[in-house]
Structure formats: C-alpha cells, structure tokens
Amino acid sequence: MKLFCKAGACSLSPHIVMRECGLDFTQVNVDLATKLTERGDDFRQINPKGQVPALQLSDGTVLTEGVAIVQYLADLKPDRHLLAPVGSLTRYHTIEWLSFIGSELHKGFGPLFRPGYSDEVKAQTRSQLEAKFRYVDESLRDRQWLTGMHFSVADAYLFVVTRWAKALGLDLTDFTALGAWFDRVAERPAVQAALKAEGLA
C-alpha cells in the first residue's frame, strides 16, 4: 500500500493508524501547492480532488478521505482494537467522534490556515475552536481515551487537530484532561514513529 501525505496535515491521522496496525506501506509525500508527489508525479492522477490523504491499495484501488481510510485500516487489523466490531455501540461512538472532529474541529481551522480572512474573523474562529476543545476536555475527564479503554482511530485524528491548536497558540491551558490525554498519545511508539517519519520530531 501507498499512503500519500503531507507532513503535519490531516494525513498524519491515517499515518499513525497504519503504524498502530503494523501495516507494511510506502509513505509518499505530496506538495499540495503544486499537486506533485516527491517523485514529480501528478498527484491528481491518484486523487482528482488533489487533497491528502489518499491510500493506494496493492491492486491500484484508491481510497480517499481520512475518516474512511482509518476505518478501513482498523478493520484490516481488528486485534489492534482501534475500532470496535460492527454492531458494537462503541464503534458508532467512535464514528460519532470522527464526524465531530472532521466537521467541527478540522474544518473549523480553515480561516486560520488560509490567507485573506480579517483579524475579526480569525479571532471569532479561535474563540469557536476553543469552545469546541472545551467540550472535548470535558468529555475526557473520566476517560483515558475518547471512547473508553482503547486508543482508537478517533484519538489519532484528535491528536492531529490538537497539534494544530497548540501550534497556532489556541488557549488550551485550562484543559487539563485534554493536556494529559495529548501527552499519553504523544508517548505511543507508533505516534512517535509517524512524527519522526514526517520530520516533525
């Protein structure tokens, strides 16, 4: 398999999951500005949407969208407990978290990453994101991981967007449960390996 990614982008989530699963894969870095891979290939031939992540399977099939990719990967290695079995309510709570992280947190960063937004819009964006991270902090107060006893694909995704929040200086200082959770994730060998492979550690 090949994972097309950009250092520190949302593709870090499936990258972490691949390493948690112990899967054999090739990491292919993509320049999102030029839409070229590190080998000079046109990335849009892999993913016409031009965005990472993209997962190319051994038969050439391509799967895009991080939320779909991490569920596929977790189901390849059910013994890693990254996603509960079909029919388990925990599975659907995990998907619920994936949806929240994708729509409410990930997409919410847009005005802070792209030029052209006023200071007023950026300030409002930061305030909205901090309120949503407060909800996450409250949800983690009695839990080791987002959905209970096991590190899951949702934890991998949340780790990525929390890294963004820290890098952008969002005020997370009072979110002690989130902070302790973040440190636990960062200590995981698969997470450290993914960060190192992307030049982030």
Tab-separated table of N, CA, C and O in Angstrom, residues 2 7 9 27 35 56 64 71 93-94 118 125 131 135 150 154 159 163-164 167-168 176 185 190 196:
chain	number	residue	atom	x	y	z
A	2	LYS	N	0.331	2.328	-0.537
A	2	LYS	CA	0.998	3.620	-0.524
A	2	LYS	C	0.096	4.630	0.176
A	2	LYS	O	-1.090	4.718	-0.161
A	7	ALA	N	3.425	16.405	5.476
A	7	ALA	CA	3.868	16.466	6.871
A	7	ALA	C	2.965	17.354	7.719
A	7	ALA	O	2.721	18.511	7.382
A	9	ALA	N	-0.152	17.438	8.140
A	9	ALA	CA	-1.525	17.652	7.674
A	9	ALA	C	-2.445	16.578	8.254
A	9	ALA	O	-2.009	15.714	9.027
A	27	GLN	N	5.345	5.486	2.319
A	27	GLN	CA	4.914	6.874	2.538
A	27	GLN	C	5.339	7.701	1.329
A	27	GLN	O	6.518	7.722	0.966
A	35	LYS	N	0.670	20.141	-6.393
A	35	LYS	CA	-0.042	18.880	-6.640
A	35	LYS	C	0.888	17.818	-7.238
A	35	LYS	O	0.461	16.955	-8.009
A	56	GLN	N	-3.451	4.148	-1.651
A	56	GLN	CA	-3.485	3.296	-2.843
A	56	GLN	C	-3.205	1.859	-2.415
A	56	GLN	O	-2.161	1.573	-1.810
A	64	THR	N	-9.904	7.583	-0.614
A	64	THR	CA	-9.595	8.930	-0.122
A	64	THR	C	-10.491	9.253	1.071
A	64	THR	O	-11.379	8.473	1.410
A	71	GLN	N	-11.003	3.902	9.097
A	71	GLN	CA	-11.921	2.794	9.391
A	71	GLN	C	-11.524	1.552	8.605
A	71	GLN	O	-11.541	0.430	9.132
A	93	HIS	N	-19.966	5.171	18.475
A	93	HIS	CA	-19.492	6.328	19.237
A	93	HIS	C	-18.148	6.811	18.669
A	93	HIS	O	-17.880	8.017	18.635
A	94	THR	N	-17.320	5.874	18.229
A	94	THR	CA	-16.046	6.242	17.612
A	94	THR	C	-16.280	6.996	16.312
A	94	THR	O	-15.638	8.032	16.058
A	118	SER	N	-10.099	38.368	7.734
A	118	SER	CA	-9.843	39.521	8.603
A	118	SER	C	-9.457	39.058	10.005
A	118	SER	O	-9.718	37.926	10.406
A	125	THR	N	-12.981	32.754	15.008
A	125	THR	CA	-12.654	31.346	14.745
A	125	THR	C	-11.928	30.730	15.934
A	125	THR	O	-12.244	29.611	16.365
A	131	ALA	N	-13.980	26.840	22.350
A	131	ALA	CA	-15.213	26.338	22.964
A	131	ALA	C	-15.421	24.860	22.625
A	131	ALA	O	-15.852	24.072	23.473
A	135	TYR	N	-15.356	21.306	25.096
A	135	TYR	CA	-16.258	20.149	25.097
A	135	TYR	C	-15.458	18.842	25.095
A	135	TYR	O	-15.776	17.898	25.821
A	150	HIS	N	-9.706	1.727	25.061
A	150	HIS	CA	-8.719	1.522	23.998
A	150	HIS	C	-8.458	2.793	23.207
A	150	HIS	O	-9.388	3.530	22.884
A	154	ALA	N	-10.229	7.526	16.412
A	154	ALA	CA	-10.666	8.880	16.756
A	154	ALA	C	-9.596	9.613	17.561
A	154	ALA	O	-9.393	10.820	17.391
A	159	PHE	N	-5.604	13.887	17.914
A	159	PHE	CA	-4.219	14.263	18.183
A	159	PHE	C	-3.711	15.236	17.126
A	159	PHE	O	-3.046	16.234	17.444
A	163	ARG	N	-2.624	19.120	17.809
A	163	ARG	CA	-1.294	19.646	17.459
A	163	ARG	C	-1.432	20.988	16.758
A	163	ARG	O	-0.664	21.922	17.013
A	164	TRP	N	-2.397	21.093	15.837
A	164	TRP	CA	-2.617	22.363	15.135
A	164	TRP	C	-2.981	23.460	16.140
A	164	TRP	O	-2.478	24.575	16.052
A	167	ALA	N	0.049	24.602	17.945
A	167	ALA	CA	0.947	25.345	17.062
A	167	ALA	C	0.438	26.762	16.793
A	167	ALA	O	1.238	27.697	16.635
A	168	LEU	N	-0.872	26.917	16.761
A	168	LEU	CA	-1.479	28.215	16.483
A	168	LEU	C	-1.735	29.036	17.742
A	168	LEU	O	-2.266	30.142	17.672
A	176	THR	N	-7.078	20.532	31.340
A	176	THR	CA	-6.112	19.592	31.916
A	176	THR	C	-6.326	18.154	31.441
A	176	THR	O	-5.360	17.416	31.243
A	185	VAL	N	-1.033	10.210	24.198
A	185	VAL	CA	-0.978	9.874	22.770
A	185	VAL	C	0.442	10.076	22.251
A	185	VAL	O	0.989	9.224	21.544
A	190	ALA	N	3.979	4.222	18.021
A	190	ALA	CA	3.523	4.416	16.640
A	190	ALA	C	3.387	5.891	16.313
A	190	ALA	O	3.675	6.324	15.189
A	196	LYS	N	8.281	11.183	13.485
A	196	LYS	CA	9.670	11.159	13.016
A	196	LYS	C	9.723	10.989	11.507
A	196	LYS	O	10.502	11.677	10.814
